[in-house]
């Protein structure tokens, strides 16, 4: 473990940013935190988390897949992919860090998504332990420890210092690159902080919510449950929950004619939208009940079925804070659990 | 960088056959004149005209055809209308093959079995690949019966091939039917599900069925009445697709992605999944 006096934090960022692009959460004019590129003067946000998740760094809202030139009967396909540059994302919370390993299971499975893979390969994830988890947080329900985040290296910030410890080779390299600013240290301060956070975690309203129901019942029983109708009744199909969600992966592919060539894009899409599964003659999910059920079945049943039981939610609480009708995954889990 | 399946290859249309008023069959090769890739019967490919759209289509030719691939395409929207307007020599983009295909080489499933193909309309497209595969490897399969129906005589896809090649083969029975009486048609008239029941096929056969959902539903019910088990019947599913590789989250039935784990399913497998298709 290494230590950096807190007043040197901006010097650390400057040193990192001198070598590669550094992104970190900073407060915007509206007071909301979002990831921005660090430059002189940018301050690390004290917010618990960013409004948008950190998935943009690896799975951006739009990606140019390739370009085409049309010329009479001929088509030219232009593969303009480039290796990503090296970059660092600093200040990723434990929930978002776990979301990356969930997205890995989708995008790095054969056939590998090369757009995602190159960002993943060149990105270093430096996490930051939470000290004041809030009432909407329930990462612990999914076995995530907010006080000991994953990622290439994990940081803990106390009153007077930043502590950093590597989890991977990439993390070691990162520490190596700024080592002259750090001093080696013991784990006492971090252990004390972890113990304190653990106490807060225990008292959070959702700390004891159980997901057992989804393990003990069959896919068809859960799918056919009466609960979906009531749960989805007020859902507007606005898709907000899917866009803020760090593990939502659905995408669309669309062409854009620039006037001098065609650009093919991949963009985020939402299973909450009515045209998501629309076909010429039919639509496999015609009503909002079916679409709502799809989103939560995917996270709580389908994804675990295909991934050794791992749930597709990290308990970040974003869908709790953002849904205009206050519907969310925790209500779904609790409704089934209380059956 | 690694190959990226989302970036397509170039194909050239070398022949266009008019099958019916709204179905054309397109022959496609690579720009070098050779086949773009190998496939298993029942697998599909994503065809696209950049700026117009991209869509999934069954590779209707058999893998035993070493020269080219064929796609039978029904005009129903933006991309398919564009494809119907094009001339020979037009380039399009192709990516694939996608999906699991029919288990043609599995002795537990199709190899060595007596086969019953049941198709409606454009649903013949994926089955034609299997039929011609089995015809080319005749020694590996038992008897072949094909029950095929369309709205009218003019809507029978691959009609000339059926008359000139399939009916000429030994050990192949073809039963055609059309929905309504029509001048110049002295064959069977009536819907496919009823025709299947009338023909009372031997219940030892393995069935491959493809067509409109409503036809599949009633035919399956009829087959069950005759004594067929769900484990004997294979079908292909059609859901909205974009990526074709199980990542865009669009085409799932329960925990299965039709583009990757399908489109071919056996009915007992579908029974374990939500009825959401
Ligand atoms: C596994 C699979 C195999 C298929 N095989 C064949 C085949 O061999 N021959 C054939 O003619 N068609 C086949 N289809 C259907 C074909 O993909 C669609 O008809 C085609 O994509 C429609 O494109 P379009 O641009 O002409 O229609 P659009 O202009 O996009 O839309 C017309 C309507 O079709 C819907 N649509 C869009 N994509 C699809 C889709 N993938 N499937 C169904 N409807 C869609 C749209 O929502 C819209 O309602 C297959 C589909 C799948 C999923
Ligand atoms: S479902 Fe909600 S709580 Fe779970 S990861 Fe997505 S946004 Fe966060
Ligand atoms: S659950 Fe809430 S956020 Fe999600 S689509 Fe429905 S109304 Fe919008
Ligand atoms: S088409 Fe994208 S998941 Fe099947």
XYZ file of C-alpha atoms in Angstrom, chain A residues 22-296:
275
model
C -7.168 11.068 -17.312
C -10.912 11.070 -16.661
C -12.458 11.645 -13.273
C -15.770 12.694 -11.732
C -16.089 16.448 -11.377
C -19.054 18.625 -10.436
C -20.751 20.448 -13.276
C -22.361 23.886 -13.088
C -25.624 22.181 -12.144
C -23.867 20.525 -9.219
C -24.123 17.057 -10.722
C -21.055 14.924 -11.059
C -19.921 13.484 -14.367
C -16.706 12.097 -15.792
C -14.623 14.769 -17.445
C -11.159 14.920 -18.908
C -8.819 16.226 -16.244
C -6.967 19.429 -16.901
C -5.451 22.066 -14.659
C -8.148 23.375 -12.308
C -10.508 20.380 -12.471
C -11.353 19.173 -8.967
C -12.303 15.620 -8.030
C -15.991 15.586 -7.134
C -17.013 14.720 -3.605
C -20.321 13.309 -4.859
C -21.030 9.700 -4.062
C -21.360 8.861 -7.736
C -21.840 10.251 -11.232
C -25.325 10.629 -12.722
C -24.334 8.671 -15.822
C -22.474 5.490 -15.179
C -18.848 4.903 -16.112
C -19.723 2.501 -18.946
C -19.276 5.306 -21.513
C -15.527 4.820 -21.263
C -15.714 1.348 -22.755
C -19.152 1.280 -24.379
C -19.809 4.880 -25.473
C -23.294 6.077 -26.311
C -22.317 6.129 -29.987
C -19.532 4.278 -31.759
C -18.674 4.606 -35.433
C -18.461 0.977 -36.608
C -17.283 1.595 -40.154
C -17.881 3.802 -43.180
C -19.017 3.145 -46.734
C -18.628 4.913 -50.037
C -21.306 4.216 -52.611
C -20.374 4.520 -56.239
C -22.896 3.275 -58.799
C -23.167 -0.465 -58.303
C -19.986 -0.503 -56.229
C -19.511 -0.171 -52.517
C -16.314 0.586 -50.664
C -16.131 -0.625 -47.071
C -13.850 1.476 -44.884
C -12.597 -0.113 -41.700
C -11.498 2.970 -39.781
C -11.020 1.282 -36.430
C -8.074 2.466 -34.418
C -6.352 1.133 -31.377
C -7.529 3.134 -28.393
C -5.009 5.444 -26.749
C -4.003 4.669 -23.195
C -6.229 6.329 -20.628
C -6.963 6.254 -16.931
C -10.352 6.537 -15.263
C -9.945 7.631 -11.691
C -12.510 7.565 -8.939
C -14.658 4.683 -10.166
C -16.903 3.338 -7.413
C -17.127 -0.337 -6.507
C -20.490 -0.810 -8.237
C -19.311 0.670 -11.520
C -16.066 -1.288 -11.344
C -18.068 -4.493 -11.105
C -20.231 -3.381 -14.030
C -17.137 -3.549 -16.230
C -16.614 -7.218 -15.493
C -20.299 -7.802 -16.252
C -20.024 -5.988 -19.584
C -16.841 -8.002 -20.263
C -18.937 -11.157 -20.214
C -21.025 -9.761 -23.052
C -18.560 -7.859 -25.186
C -15.458 -10.014 -24.729
C -17.327 -13.284 -25.367
C -16.698 -14.743 -28.824
C -16.969 -13.117 -31.278
C -15.110 -10.381 -29.392
C -16.404 -6.827 -29.810
C -13.178 -5.184 -30.928
C -14.386 -1.627 -30.247
C -14.962 -2.485 -26.601
C -11.892 -4.705 -26.337
C -9.414 -2.064 -27.434
C -10.774 0.450 -24.911
C -10.688 -2.154 -22.200
C -7.126 -3.100 -23.057
C -5.894 0.476 -23.023
C -7.940 1.746 -20.094
C -6.699 1.615 -16.507
C -9.424 1.637 -13.878
C -8.504 3.296 -10.580
C -11.319 2.851 -8.117
C -12.199 4.879 -5.074
C -13.697 3.346 -1.946
C -17.001 4.776 -0.753
C -17.078 6.241 2.751
C -20.630 7.523 2.856
C -22.871 5.127 0.945
C -26.434 6.452 0.747
C -29.888 5.040 1.184
C -30.232 4.117 -2.514
C -27.079 1.992 -2.494
C -27.403 -1.778 -2.326
C -24.216 -3.109 -3.907
C -23.754 -5.433 -0.940
C -26.876 -7.333 -2.048
C -24.758 -8.473 -4.987
C -21.691 -9.266 -2.927
C -19.885 -6.033 -3.739
C -17.892 -4.345 -0.991
C -18.082 -0.579 -1.437
C -15.112 -0.183 0.921
C -12.856 -2.550 -1.070
C -13.528 -1.850 -4.737
C -12.141 -3.914 -7.597
C -10.417 -2.276 -10.569
C -6.741 -2.197 -11.484
C -5.857 -0.267 -8.345
C -8.069 0.823 -5.461
C -7.821 4.111 -3.598
C -9.045 5.219 -0.209
C -9.184 8.892 0.619
C -9.080 9.971 4.260
C -8.932 13.455 5.819
C -5.239 13.786 5.155
C -4.163 11.265 2.554
C -4.885 9.107 -0.450
C -4.001 5.431 -0.133
C -3.571 3.250 -3.179
C -3.106 -0.459 -3.626
C -2.752 -2.410 -6.872
C -5.109 -5.274 -7.742
C -3.689 -6.099 -11.160
C -0.524 -5.780 -13.189
C -1.964 -2.689 -14.866
C -2.527 -1.219 -11.418
C 1.068 -1.951 -10.446
C 2.262 -0.207 -13.571
C 0.117 2.787 -12.723
C 1.592 3.023 -9.235
C 5.077 2.543 -10.636
C 4.520 5.525 -12.955
C 3.849 7.903 -10.047
C 5.941 6.186 -7.421
C 8.224 9.119 -6.723
C 5.234 10.965 -5.286
C 4.167 8.093 -3.015
C 5.502 6.596 0.165
C 5.027 2.993 1.154
C 2.801 2.596 4.206
C 0.856 0.204 6.406
C -2.850 -0.574 6.073
C -4.039 0.781 9.455
C -5.712 3.961 8.196
C -7.460 2.103 5.375
C -8.557 -0.718 7.661
C -10.085 1.797 10.037
C -11.961 3.472 7.190
C -13.201 0.113 5.896
C -14.539 -0.800 9.318
C -16.360 2.511 9.559
C -17.923 2.121 6.110
C -18.945 -1.438 6.939
C -20.930 -0.088 9.884
C -22.773 2.386 7.632
C -23.416 -0.330 5.033
C -25.041 -2.563 7.607
C -27.579 0.137 8.452
C -28.588 0.970 4.874
C -32.282 0.334 4.201
C -31.663 -2.353 1.539
C -28.726 -4.073 3.248
C -30.736 -7.174 4.013
C -32.742 -7.502 0.817
C -32.488 -11.082 -0.393
C -32.220 -12.252 -3.990
C -32.826 -15.887 -3.023
C -36.226 -15.944 -4.685
C -34.585 -15.643 -8.092
C -32.309 -18.585 -7.396
C -34.956 -20.845 -5.960
C -37.669 -20.419 -8.577
C -37.675 -21.435 -12.209
C -37.363 -19.082 -15.141
C -40.896 -19.897 -16.277
C -42.440 -19.449 -12.828
C -40.876 -16.022 -12.453
C -41.735 -15.081 -16.035
C -45.364 -16.093 -15.619
C -45.765 -14.393 -12.237
C -48.738 -12.119 -11.583
C -46.437 -9.474 -10.099
C -45.207 -8.063 -13.420
C -48.510 -6.487 -14.302
C -48.775 -4.448 -11.135
C -45.084 -3.568 -11.009
C -45.075 -2.241 -14.560
C -48.427 -0.497 -14.415
C -47.081 3.050 -14.230
C -43.928 2.522 -16.326
C -43.714 5.204 -19.012
C -41.296 3.293 -21.203
C -39.018 6.322 -21.104
C -35.854 4.218 -21.028
C -34.160 6.391 -18.377
C -33.388 3.360 -16.231
C -31.580 1.653 -19.102
C -29.509 4.684 -20.050
C -28.232 5.412 -16.553
C -27.633 1.733 -15.820
C -23.977 0.687 -15.849
C -24.779 -2.873 -16.961
C -27.402 -2.209 -19.646
C -25.843 -3.261 -22.910
C -28.597 -3.156 -25.570
C -27.640 -1.393 -28.759
C -28.932 -0.403 -32.159
C -27.059 -0.161 -35.450
C -27.932 2.744 -37.749
C -26.546 4.278 -40.924
C -26.126 8.003 -41.429
C -25.700 9.514 -44.873
C -23.325 12.455 -44.542
C -23.805 13.478 -48.163
C -20.342 12.231 -49.028
C -20.429 8.733 -47.608
C -22.322 6.541 -45.194
C -21.356 6.241 -41.561
C -22.522 3.189 -39.661
C -23.063 3.772 -35.966
C -23.770 1.672 -32.959
C -25.835 3.525 -30.364
C -27.280 2.660 -26.988
C -30.814 1.373 -27.266
C -33.424 0.398 -24.708
C -35.473 -2.753 -24.310
C -38.066 -0.472 -22.703
C -38.918 1.046 -26.113
C -41.913 -0.194 -28.053
C -40.134 -0.492 -31.406
C -37.168 -2.383 -29.968
C -38.474 -5.763 -31.125
C -40.888 -4.568 -33.817
C -40.930 -6.631 -37.000
C -42.784 -6.461 -40.291
C -45.688 -8.609 -39.173
C -45.321 -8.925 -35.419
C -43.712 -7.665 -32.240
C -42.502 -10.198 -29.705
C -42.952 -7.738 -26.830
C -46.087 -5.780 -27.620
C -46.924 -4.249 -24.264
C -45.000 -2.325 -21.626
C -45.567 -5.201 -19.182
C -43.577 -7.463 -21.456
C -40.839 -4.901 -21.984
C -40.605 -4.097 -18.277
C -40.454 -7.802 -17.471
C -37.695 -8.256 -20.044
C -35.465 -5.656 -18.394
C -35.720 -7.175 -14.936
